[in-house]
mmCIF file of C-alpha atoms in Angstrom:
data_model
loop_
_atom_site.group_PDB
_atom_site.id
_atom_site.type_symbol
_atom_site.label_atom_id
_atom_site.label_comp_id
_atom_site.label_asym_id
_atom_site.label_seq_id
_atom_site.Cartn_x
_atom_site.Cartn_y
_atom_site.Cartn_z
ATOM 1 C CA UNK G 1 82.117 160.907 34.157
ATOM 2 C CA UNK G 2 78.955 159.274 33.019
ATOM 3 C CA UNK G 3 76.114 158.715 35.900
ATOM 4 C CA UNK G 4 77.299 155.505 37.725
ATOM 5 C CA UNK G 5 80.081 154.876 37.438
ATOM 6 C CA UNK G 6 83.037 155.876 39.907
ATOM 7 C CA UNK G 7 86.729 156.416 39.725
ATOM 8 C CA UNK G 8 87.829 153.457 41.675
ATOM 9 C CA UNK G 9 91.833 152.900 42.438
ATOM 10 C CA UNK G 10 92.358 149.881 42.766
ATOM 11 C CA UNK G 11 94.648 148.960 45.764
ATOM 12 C CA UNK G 12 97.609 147.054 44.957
ATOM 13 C CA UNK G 13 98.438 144.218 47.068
ATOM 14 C CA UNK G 14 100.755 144.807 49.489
ATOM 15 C CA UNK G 15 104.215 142.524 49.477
ATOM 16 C CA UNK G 16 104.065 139.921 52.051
ATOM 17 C CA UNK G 17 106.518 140.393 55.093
ATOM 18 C CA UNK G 18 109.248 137.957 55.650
ATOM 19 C CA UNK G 19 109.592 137.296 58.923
ATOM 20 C CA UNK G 20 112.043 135.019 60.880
ATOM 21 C CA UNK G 21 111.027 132.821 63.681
ATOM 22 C CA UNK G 22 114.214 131.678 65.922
ATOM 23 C CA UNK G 23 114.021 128.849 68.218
ATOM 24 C CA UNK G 24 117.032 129.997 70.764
ATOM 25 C CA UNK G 25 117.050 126.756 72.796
ATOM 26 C CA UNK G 26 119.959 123.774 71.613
ATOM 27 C CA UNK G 27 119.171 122.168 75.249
ATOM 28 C CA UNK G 28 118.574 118.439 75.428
ATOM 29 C CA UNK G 29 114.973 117.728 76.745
ATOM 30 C CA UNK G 30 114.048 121.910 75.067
ATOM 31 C CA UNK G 31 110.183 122.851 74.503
ATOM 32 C CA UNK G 32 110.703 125.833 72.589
ATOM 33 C CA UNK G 33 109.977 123.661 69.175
ATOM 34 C CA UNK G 34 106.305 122.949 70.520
ATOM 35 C CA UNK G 35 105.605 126.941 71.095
ATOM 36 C CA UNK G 36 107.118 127.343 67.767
ATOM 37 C CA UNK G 37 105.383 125.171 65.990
ATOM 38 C CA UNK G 38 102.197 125.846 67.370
ATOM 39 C CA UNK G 39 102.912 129.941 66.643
ATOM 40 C CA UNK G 40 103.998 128.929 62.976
ATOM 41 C CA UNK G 41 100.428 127.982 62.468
ATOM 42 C CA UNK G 42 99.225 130.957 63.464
ATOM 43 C CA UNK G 43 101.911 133.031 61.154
ATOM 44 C CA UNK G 44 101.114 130.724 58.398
ATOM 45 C CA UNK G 45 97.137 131.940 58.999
ATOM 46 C CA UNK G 46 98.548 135.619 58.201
ATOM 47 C CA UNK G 47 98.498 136.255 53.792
ATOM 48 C CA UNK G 48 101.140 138.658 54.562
ATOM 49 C CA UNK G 49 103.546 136.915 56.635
ATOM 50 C CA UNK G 50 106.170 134.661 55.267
ATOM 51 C CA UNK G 51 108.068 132.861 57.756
ATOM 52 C CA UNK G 52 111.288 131.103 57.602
ATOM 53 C CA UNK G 53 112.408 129.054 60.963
ATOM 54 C CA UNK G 54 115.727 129.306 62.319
ATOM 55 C CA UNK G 55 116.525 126.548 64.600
ATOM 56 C CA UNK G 56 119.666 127.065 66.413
ATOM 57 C CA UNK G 57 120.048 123.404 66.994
ATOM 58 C CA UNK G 58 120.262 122.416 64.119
ATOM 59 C CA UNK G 59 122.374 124.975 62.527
ATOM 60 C CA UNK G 60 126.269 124.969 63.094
ATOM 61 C CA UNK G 61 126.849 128.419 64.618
ATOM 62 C CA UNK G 62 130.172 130.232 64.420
ATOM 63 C CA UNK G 63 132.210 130.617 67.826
ATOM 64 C CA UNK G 64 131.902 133.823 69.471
ATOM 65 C CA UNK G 65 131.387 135.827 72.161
ATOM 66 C CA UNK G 66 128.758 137.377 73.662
ATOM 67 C CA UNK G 67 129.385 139.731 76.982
ATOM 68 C CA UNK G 68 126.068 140.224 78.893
ATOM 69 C CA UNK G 69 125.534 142.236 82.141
ATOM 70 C CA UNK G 70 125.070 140.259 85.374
ATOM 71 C CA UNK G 71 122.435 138.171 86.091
ATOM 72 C CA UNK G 72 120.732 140.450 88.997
ATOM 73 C CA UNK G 73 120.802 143.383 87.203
ATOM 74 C CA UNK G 74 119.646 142.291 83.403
ATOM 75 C CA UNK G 75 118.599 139.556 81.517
ATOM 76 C CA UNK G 76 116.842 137.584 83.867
ATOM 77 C CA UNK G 77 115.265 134.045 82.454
ATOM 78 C CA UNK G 78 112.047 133.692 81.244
ATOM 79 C CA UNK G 79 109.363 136.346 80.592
ATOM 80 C CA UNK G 80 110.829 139.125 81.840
ATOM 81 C CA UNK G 81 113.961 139.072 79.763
ATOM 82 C CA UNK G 82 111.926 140.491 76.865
ATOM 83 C CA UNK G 83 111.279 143.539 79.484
ATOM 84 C CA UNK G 84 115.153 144.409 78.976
ATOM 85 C CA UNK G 85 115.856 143.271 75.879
ATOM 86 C CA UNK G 86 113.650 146.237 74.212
ATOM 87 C CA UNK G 87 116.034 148.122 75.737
ATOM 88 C CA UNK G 88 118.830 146.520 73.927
ATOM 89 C CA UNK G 89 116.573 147.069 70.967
ATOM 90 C CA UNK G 90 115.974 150.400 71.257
ATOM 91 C CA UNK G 91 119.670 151.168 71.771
ATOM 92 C CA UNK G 92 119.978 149.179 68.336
ATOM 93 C CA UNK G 93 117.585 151.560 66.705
ATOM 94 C CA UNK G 94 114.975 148.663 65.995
ATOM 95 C CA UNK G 95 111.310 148.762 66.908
ATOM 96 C CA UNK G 96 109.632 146.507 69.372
ATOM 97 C CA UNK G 97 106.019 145.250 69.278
ATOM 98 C CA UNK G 98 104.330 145.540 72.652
ATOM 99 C CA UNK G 99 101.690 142.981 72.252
ATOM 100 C CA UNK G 100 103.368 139.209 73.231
ATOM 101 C CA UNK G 101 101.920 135.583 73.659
ATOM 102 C CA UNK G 102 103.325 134.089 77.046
ATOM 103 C CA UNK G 103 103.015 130.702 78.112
ATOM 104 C CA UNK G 104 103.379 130.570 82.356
ATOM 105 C CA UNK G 105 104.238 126.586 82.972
ATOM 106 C CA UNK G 106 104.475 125.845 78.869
ATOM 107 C CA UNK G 107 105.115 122.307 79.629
ATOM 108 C CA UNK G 108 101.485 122.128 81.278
ATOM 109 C CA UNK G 109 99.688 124.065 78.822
ATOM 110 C CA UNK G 110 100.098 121.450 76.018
ATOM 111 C CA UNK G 111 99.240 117.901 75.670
ATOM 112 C CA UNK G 112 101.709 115.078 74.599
ATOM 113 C CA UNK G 113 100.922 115.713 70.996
ATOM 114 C CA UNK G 114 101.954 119.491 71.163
ATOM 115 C CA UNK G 115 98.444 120.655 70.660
ATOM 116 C CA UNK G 116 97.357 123.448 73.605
ATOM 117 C CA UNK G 117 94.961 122.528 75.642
ATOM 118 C CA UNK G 118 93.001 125.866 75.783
ATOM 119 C CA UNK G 119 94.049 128.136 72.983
ATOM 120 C CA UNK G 120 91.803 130.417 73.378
ATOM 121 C CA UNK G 121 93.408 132.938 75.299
ATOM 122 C CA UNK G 122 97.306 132.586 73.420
ATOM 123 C CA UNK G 123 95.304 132.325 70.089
ATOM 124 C CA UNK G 124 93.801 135.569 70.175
ATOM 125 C CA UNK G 125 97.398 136.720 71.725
ATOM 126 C CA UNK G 126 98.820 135.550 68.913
ATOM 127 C CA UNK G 127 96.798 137.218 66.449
ATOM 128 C CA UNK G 128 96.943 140.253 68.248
ATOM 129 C CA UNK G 129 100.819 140.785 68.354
ATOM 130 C CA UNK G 130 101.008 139.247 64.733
ATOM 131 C CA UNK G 131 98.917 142.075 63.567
ATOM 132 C CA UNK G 132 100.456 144.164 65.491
ATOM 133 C CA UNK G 133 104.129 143.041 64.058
ATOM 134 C CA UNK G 134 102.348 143.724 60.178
ATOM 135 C CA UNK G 135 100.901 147.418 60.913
ATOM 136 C CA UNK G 136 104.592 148.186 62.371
ATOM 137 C CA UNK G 137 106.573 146.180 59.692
ATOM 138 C CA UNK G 138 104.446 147.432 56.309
ATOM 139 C CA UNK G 139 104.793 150.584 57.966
ATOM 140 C CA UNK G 140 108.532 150.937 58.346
ATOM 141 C CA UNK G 141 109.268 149.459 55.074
ATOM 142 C CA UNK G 142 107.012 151.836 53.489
ATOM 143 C CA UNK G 143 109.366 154.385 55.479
ATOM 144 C CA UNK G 144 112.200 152.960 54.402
ATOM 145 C CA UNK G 145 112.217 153.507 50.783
ATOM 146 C CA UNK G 146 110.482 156.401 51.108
ATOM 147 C CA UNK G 147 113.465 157.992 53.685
ATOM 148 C CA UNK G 148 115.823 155.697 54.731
ATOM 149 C CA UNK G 149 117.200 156.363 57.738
ATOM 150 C CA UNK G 150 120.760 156.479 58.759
ATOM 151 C CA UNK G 151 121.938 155.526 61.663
#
């Protein structure tokens, strides 16, 4: 190889994730469309995240069933659902992301016009977990076709 010059690989760009954000409220008077819209902005700031929205109010939903545990002993509301839900996961064979963006008193935290009123804190939350949710999701589709795993 003459003097100067290297054998550079070039790295191909990686395909962009597609990832689905569900908004799991159909109550009248709901404020999970102000979280998501304010985390859509942040998932639209990622190249390699393309997000579709899933609003279950707005979709017609087939009838069925879904049997949970009792209230005391699982599923709790709020934040620490998502505590017992990666167990669900897990039992499901799907990966969980540690790394979450919680809003304590969401109503208070944004203004009228659904802009936070500090974002400092859940912004860099946000881009934590959504980097987080890339390294894990490149990673297992890399895994995938490379050894797909049966269940």
């Amino acid at each position: 190889m003459p003097h100067g010059h290297q054998n550079r690989s070039r790295a191909v760009p990686e395909r962009p994730l597609n990832l689905t954000l569900v908004i799991g409220s159909n109550r009248h008077g709901r404020f999970g469309p102000v979280v998501a819209d304010w985390l859509l902005d942040r998932i639209r700031d990622h190249d390699d995240l393309v997000p579709q929205v899933v609003d279950v109010a707005e979709i017609s939903l087939p009838t069925s069933l879904a049997p949970t545990p009792e209230y005391n002993h699982s599923f709790p509301a709020g934040l620490r659902a998502v505590e017992h839900l990666r167990q669900v996961y897990a039992e499901l064979h799907a990966v969980t992301i540690r790394d979450t963006v919680s809003f304590h008193n969401a109503g208070a935290s944004f203004d009228d016009d659904g802009r936070l009123k500090d974002p400092s804190m859940p912004d860099a939350a946000a881009k934590a977990m959504l980097d987080q949710l890339v390294w894990w999701g490149r990673g297992l589709r890399e895994a995938r076709e490379k050894r797909p795993y049966a269940a």
